[in-house]
Coordinates of C-alpha atoms in Angstrom, one line a residue:
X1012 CA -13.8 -27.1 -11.0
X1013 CA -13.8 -23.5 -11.1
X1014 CA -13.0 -20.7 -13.1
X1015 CA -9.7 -19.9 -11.7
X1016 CA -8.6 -23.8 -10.9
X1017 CA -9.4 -24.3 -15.0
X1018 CA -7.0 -21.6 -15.7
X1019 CA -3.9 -22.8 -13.6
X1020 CA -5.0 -26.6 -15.1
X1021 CA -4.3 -25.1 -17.9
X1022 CA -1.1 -23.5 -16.9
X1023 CA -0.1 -26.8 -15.8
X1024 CA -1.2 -28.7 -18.7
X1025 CA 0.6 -26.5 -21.5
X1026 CA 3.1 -24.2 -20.1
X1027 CA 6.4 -25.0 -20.1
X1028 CA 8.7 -26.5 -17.6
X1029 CA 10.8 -23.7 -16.7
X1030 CA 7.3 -21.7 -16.5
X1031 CA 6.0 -20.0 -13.5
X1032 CA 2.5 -21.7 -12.8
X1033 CA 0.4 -19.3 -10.3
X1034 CA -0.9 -22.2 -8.2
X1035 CA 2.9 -22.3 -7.1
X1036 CA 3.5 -18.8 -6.5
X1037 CA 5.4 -18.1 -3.5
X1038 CA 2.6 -15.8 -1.8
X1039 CA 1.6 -12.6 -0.7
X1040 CA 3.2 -10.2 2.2
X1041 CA -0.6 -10.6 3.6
X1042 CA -2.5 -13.7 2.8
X1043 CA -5.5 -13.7 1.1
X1044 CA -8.5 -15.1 -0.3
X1045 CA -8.1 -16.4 -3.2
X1046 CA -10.2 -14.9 -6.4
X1047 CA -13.0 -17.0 -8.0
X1048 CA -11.9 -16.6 -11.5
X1049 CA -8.4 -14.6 -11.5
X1050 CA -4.9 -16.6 -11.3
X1051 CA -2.6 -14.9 -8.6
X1052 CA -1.1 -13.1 -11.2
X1053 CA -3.8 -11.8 -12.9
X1054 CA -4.9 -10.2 -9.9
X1055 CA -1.8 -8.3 -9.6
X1056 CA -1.8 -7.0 -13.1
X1057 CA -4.9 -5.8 -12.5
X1058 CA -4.1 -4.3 -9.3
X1059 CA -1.0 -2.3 -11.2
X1060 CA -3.2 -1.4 -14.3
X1061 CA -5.5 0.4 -11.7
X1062 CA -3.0 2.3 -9.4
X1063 CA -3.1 6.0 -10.0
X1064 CA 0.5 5.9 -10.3
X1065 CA -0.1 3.7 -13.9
X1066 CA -2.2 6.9 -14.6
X1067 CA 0.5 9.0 -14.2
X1068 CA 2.8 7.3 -16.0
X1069 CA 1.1 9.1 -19.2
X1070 CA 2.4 12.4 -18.0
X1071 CA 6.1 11.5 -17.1
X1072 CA 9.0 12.2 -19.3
X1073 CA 10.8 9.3 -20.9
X1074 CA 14.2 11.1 -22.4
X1075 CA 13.0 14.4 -23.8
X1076 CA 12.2 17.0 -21.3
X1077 CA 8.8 18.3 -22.1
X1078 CA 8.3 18.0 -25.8
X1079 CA 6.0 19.2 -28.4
X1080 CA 4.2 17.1 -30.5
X1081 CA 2.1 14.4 -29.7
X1082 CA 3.8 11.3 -30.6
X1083 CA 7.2 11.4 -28.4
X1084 CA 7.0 8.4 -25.9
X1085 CA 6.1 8.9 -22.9
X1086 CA 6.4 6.6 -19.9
X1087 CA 3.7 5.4 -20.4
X1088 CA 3.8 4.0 -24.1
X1089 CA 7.3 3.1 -23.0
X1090 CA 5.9 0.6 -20.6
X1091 CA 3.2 -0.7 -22.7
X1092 CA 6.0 -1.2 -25.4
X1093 CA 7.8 -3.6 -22.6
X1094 CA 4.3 -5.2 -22.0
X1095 CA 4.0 -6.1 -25.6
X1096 CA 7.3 -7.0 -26.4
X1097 CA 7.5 -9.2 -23.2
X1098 CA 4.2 -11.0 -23.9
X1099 CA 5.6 -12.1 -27.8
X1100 CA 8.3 -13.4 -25.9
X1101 CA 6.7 -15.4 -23.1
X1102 CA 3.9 -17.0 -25.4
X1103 CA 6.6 -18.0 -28.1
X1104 CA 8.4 -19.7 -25.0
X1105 CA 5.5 -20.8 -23.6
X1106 CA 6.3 -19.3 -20.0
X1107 CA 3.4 -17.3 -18.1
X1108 CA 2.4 -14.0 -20.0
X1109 CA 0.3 -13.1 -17.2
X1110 CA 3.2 -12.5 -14.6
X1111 CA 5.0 -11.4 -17.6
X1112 CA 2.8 -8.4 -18.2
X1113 CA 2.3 -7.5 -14.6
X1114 CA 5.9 -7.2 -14.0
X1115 CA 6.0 -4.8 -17.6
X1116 CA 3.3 -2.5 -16.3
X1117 CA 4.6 -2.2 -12.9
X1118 CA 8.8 -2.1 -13.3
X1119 CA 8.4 1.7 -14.0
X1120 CA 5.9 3.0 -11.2
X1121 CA 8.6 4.9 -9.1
X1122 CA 10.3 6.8 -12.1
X1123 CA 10.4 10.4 -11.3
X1124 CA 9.0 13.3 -13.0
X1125 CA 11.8 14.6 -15.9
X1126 CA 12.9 11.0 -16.2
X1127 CA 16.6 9.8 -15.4
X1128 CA 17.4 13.9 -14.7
X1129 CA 15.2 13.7 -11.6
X1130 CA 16.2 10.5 -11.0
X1131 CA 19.7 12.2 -10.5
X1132 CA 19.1 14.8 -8.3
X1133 CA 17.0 12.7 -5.8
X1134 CA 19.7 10.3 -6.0
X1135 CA 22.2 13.4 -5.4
X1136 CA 20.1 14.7 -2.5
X1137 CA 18.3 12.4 -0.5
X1138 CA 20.0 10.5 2.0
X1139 CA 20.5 7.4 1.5
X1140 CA 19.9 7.8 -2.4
X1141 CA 17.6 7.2 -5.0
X1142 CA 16.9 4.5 -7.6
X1143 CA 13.6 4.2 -9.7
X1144 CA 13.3 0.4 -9.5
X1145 CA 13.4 0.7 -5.7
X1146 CA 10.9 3.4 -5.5
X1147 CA 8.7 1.2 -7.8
X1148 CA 8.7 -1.3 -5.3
X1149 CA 8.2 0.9 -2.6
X1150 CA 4.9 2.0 -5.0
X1151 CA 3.6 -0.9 -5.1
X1152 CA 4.1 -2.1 -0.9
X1153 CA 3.7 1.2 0.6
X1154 CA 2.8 4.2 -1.1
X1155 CA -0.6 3.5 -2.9
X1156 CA -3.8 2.2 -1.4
X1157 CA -5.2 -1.8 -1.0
X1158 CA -7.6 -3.5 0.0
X1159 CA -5.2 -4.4 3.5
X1160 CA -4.2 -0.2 3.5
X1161 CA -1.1 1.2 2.1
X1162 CA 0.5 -1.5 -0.3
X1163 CA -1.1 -3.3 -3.1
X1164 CA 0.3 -6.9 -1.4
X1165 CA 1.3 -8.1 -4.6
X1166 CA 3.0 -11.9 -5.2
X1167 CA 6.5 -12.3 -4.6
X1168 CA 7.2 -13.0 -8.4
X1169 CA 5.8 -9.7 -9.4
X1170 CA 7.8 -7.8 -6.7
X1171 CA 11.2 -9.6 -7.5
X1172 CA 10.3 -9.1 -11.4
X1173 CA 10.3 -5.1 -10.3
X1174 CA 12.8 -5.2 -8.1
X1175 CA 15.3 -6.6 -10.5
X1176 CA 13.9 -5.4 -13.7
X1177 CA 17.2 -3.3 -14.3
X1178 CA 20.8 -2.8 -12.1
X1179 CA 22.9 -6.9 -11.7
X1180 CA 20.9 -8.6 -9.9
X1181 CA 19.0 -11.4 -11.9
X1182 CA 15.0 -12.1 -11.5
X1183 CA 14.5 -15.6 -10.2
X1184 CA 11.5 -16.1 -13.1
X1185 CA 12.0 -16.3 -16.4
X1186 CA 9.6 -13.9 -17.1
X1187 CA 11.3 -11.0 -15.0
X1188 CA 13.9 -11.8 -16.8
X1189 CA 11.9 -11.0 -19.8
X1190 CA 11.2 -8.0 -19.0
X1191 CA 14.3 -7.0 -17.8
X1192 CA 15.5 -7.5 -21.7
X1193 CA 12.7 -6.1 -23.2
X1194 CA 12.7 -3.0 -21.3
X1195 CA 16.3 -2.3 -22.7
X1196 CA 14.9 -3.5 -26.3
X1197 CA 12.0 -1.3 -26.4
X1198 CA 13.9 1.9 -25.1
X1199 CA 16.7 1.8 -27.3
X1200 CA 14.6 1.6 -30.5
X1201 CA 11.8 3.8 -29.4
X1202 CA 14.9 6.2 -28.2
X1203 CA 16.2 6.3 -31.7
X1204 CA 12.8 6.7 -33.0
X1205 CA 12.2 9.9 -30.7
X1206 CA 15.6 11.1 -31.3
X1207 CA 15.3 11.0 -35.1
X1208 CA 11.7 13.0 -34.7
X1209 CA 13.7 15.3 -32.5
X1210 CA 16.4 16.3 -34.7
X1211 CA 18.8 14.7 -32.6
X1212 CA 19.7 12.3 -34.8
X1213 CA 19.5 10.8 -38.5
X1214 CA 19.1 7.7 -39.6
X1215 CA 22.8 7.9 -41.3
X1216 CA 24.4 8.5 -37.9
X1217 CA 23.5 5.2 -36.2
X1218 CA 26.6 2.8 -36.3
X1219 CA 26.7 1.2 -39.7
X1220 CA 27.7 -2.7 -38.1
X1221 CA 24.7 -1.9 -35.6
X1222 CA 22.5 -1.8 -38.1
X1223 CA 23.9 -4.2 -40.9
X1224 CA 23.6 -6.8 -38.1
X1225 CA 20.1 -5.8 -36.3
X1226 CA 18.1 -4.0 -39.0
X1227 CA 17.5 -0.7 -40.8
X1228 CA 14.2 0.1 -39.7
X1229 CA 12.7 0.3 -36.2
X1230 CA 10.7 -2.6 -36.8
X1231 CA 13.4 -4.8 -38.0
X1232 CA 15.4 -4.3 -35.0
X1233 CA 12.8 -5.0 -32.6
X1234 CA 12.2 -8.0 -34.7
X1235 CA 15.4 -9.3 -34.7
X1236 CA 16.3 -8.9 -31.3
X1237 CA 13.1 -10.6 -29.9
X1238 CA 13.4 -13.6 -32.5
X1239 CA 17.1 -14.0 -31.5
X1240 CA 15.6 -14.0 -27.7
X1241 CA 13.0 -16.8 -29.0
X1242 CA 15.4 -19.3 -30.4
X1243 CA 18.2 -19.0 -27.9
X1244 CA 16.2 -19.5 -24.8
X1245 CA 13.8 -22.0 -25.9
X1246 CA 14.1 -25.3 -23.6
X1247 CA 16.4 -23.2 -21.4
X1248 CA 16.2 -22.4 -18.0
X1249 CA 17.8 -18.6 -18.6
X1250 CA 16.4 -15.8 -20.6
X1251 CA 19.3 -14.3 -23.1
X1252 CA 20.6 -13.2 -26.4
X1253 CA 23.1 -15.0 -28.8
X1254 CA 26.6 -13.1 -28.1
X1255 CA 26.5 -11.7 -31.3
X1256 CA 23.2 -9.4 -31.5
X1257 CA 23.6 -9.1 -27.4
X1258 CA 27.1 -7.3 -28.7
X1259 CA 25.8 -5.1 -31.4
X1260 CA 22.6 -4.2 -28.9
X1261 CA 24.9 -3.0 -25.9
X1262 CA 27.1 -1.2 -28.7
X1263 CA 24.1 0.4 -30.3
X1264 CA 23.1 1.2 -26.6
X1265 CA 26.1 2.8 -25.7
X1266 CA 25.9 4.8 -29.0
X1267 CA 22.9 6.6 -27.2
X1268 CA 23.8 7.2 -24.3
X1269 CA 26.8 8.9 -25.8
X1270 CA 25.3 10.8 -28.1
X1271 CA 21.2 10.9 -26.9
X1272 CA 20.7 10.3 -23.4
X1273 CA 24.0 12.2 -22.4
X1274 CA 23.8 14.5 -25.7
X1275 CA 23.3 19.1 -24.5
X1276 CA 20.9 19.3 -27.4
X1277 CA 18.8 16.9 -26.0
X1278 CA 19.4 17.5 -22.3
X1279 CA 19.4 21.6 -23.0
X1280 CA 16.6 21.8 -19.8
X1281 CA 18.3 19.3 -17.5
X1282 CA 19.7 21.8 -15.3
X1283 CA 16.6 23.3 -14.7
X1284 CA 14.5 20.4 -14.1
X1285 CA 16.8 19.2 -11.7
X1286 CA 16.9 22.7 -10.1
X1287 CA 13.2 22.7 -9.8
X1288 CA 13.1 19.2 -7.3
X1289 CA 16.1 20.5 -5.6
X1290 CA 14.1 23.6 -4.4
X1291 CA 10.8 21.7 -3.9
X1292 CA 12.4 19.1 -1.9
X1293 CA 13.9 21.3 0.4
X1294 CA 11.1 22.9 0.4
X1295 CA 9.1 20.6 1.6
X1296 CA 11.3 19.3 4.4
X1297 CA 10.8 22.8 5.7
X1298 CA 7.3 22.9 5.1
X1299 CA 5.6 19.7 5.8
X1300 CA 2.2 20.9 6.2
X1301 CA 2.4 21.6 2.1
X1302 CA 2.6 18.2 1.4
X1303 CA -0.5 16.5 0.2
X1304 CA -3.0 15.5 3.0
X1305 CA -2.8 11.4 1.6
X1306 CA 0.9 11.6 1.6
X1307 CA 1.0 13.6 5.2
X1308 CA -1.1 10.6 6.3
X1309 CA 2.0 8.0 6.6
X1310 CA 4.1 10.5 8.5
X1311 CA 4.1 8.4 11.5
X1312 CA 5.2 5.3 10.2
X1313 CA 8.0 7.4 7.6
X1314 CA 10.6 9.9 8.9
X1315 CA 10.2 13.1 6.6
X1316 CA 13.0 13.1 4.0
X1317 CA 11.5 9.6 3.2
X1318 CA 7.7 11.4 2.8
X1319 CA 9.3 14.2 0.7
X1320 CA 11.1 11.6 -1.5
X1321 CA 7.8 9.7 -2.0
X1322 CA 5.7 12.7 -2.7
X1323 CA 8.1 14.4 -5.8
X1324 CA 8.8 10.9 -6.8
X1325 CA 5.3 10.4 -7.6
X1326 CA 4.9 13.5 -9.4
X1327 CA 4.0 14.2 -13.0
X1328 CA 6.5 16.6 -15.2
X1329 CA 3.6 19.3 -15.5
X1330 CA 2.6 18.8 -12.1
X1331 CA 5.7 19.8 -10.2
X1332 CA 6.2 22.5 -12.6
X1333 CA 2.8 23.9 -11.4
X1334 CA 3.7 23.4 -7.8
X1335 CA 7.1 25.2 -8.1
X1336 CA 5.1 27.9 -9.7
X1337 CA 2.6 28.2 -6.8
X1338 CA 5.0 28.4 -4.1
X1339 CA 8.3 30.7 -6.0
X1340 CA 6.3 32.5 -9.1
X1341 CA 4.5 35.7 -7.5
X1342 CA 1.0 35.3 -8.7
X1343 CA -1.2 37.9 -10.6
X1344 CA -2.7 40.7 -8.7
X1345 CA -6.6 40.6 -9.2

């Protein structure tokens, strides 16, 4: 038996039930050969934790348009928060942690630059609109590199997990499922934590039953909602929260957006981030040739609103800063 075949043994031997065992995975767009010693799934986590756009998750905003100070959350912690919040979950539960994390580190690969404000405006402005869980999957099937060419050719679990990470539509595992709750767990802590740092908040604002019921501290709260996940999905075939902390989590939630995510102090540069990929985006469907020469590649297969999406999508906050820079700010005479 080999190194990968002792792994899903093991998979079958002690996972649970309801777990999604990677000998049953329900394949790849492109078949393949299968790995000597990685699961299915482990190959795709891998194949995510080495994309360039993982990299560039470390340089995209998560609420706070470019802050100072080292220790605001950026996409990137924000997504290795999910990872670790969803792996507690899925090796309480005894589901698969290895789908489980690659689904965490991939559900965010097709945020914009400036976060849900350039989400907005590429919504706003490109036809046919714009939302960040799409353009992850699009990330992950057609924008970066493989070994097959453009796509990654990831399992249908993963992609689904991504897909439905966020929006109505429920994953079909478990562990997307997972995800798609600890993503909202992790931001609205983290959030709070960032908006405190930021002045945005004090503790003494947050709704008194909101915290009573879920904890003072950002610890607690994390705590509590992923041991209230534990014990009321255990032996079940659905991911979910008792109705009580589910209730006090959506209300804390809507707290935020109300007086955080929506909030003038904390939005004060929205306009002109949003400003900034309206010009470059028109720009670009003007000017083609500016594009870079990897993205210009896929024009034939891609009509070019589509290529123009792609390329500011994948865009870092200081990077399409620089390029509005270089293209409307007159540079220095030397």
């Amino acid at each position: 038996m080999g190194f990968r075949e002792i792994t899903e043994k093991f998979e079958g031997d002690r996972l649970s039930e309801f777990a999604s065992k990677s000998s049953d995975t329900m394949g790849r767009l492109i078949e393949e050969e299968k790995c000597p010693v990685r699961t299915e799934y482990q190959r795709d986590r891998d194949r995510i934790l080495h994309s360039k756009a993982f990299r560039r998750l470390k340089h995209k905003t998560q609420v706070f348009l470019s802050p100072e100070g080292d220790h605001y959350r950026t996409r990137l912690t924000h997504t290795l928060e999910v990872a670790q919040i969803s792996r507690t979950i899925a090796r309480a539960l005894q589901l698969n942690e290895d789908l489980t994390e690659a689904i965490a580190l991939g559900h965010d690969l097709g945020h914009t630059p400036f976060g849900h404000s350039g989400e907005k405006i590429l919504d706003k402005i490109h036809p046919g609109g714009f939302m960040h869980n799409e353009q992850s999957l699009r990330v992950i099937d057609c924008i970066e590199k493989g070994k097959h060419g453009w796509g990654l050719n990831l399992t249908f679990e993963v992609r689904d997990g991504i897909r439905n990470h966020t929006g109505d539509m429920e994953p079909v595992t478990l562990e997307g499922q997972i995800v798609k709750l600890s993503d909202r767990i992790a931001y609205i802590n983290h959030d709070i934590d960032d908006a405190i740092r930021g002045s945005i908040l004090t503790s003494n604002d947050l709704p008194k039953d909101c915290i009573i019921t879920l904890g003072e501290s950002h610890s607690q709260r994390i705590n509590n909602m992923i041991m209230d996940v534990i014990y009321h999905s255990v032996g079940e075939s659905k991911i979910r929260m008792s109705e009580n902390i589910l209730y006090y989590t959506n209300k804390l939630r809507q707290f935020m957006f109300e007086n955080v995510y929506l909030s003038k102090k904390a939005k004060k540069e929205e306009e002109k981030a949003q400003y900034i990929i309206e010009q470059l985006y028109n720009y670009f469907i003007l000017h083609p040739e500016k594009i870079s020469l990897e993205m210009r590649e896929r024009m034939e297969n891609n009509n070019i609103n589509e290529i123009v999406k792609d390329y500011i999508a994948g865009m870092t906050d200081r990077y399409v800063i620089n390029r509005y820079m270089e293209i409307y700010i007159p540079g220095v005479w030397k």
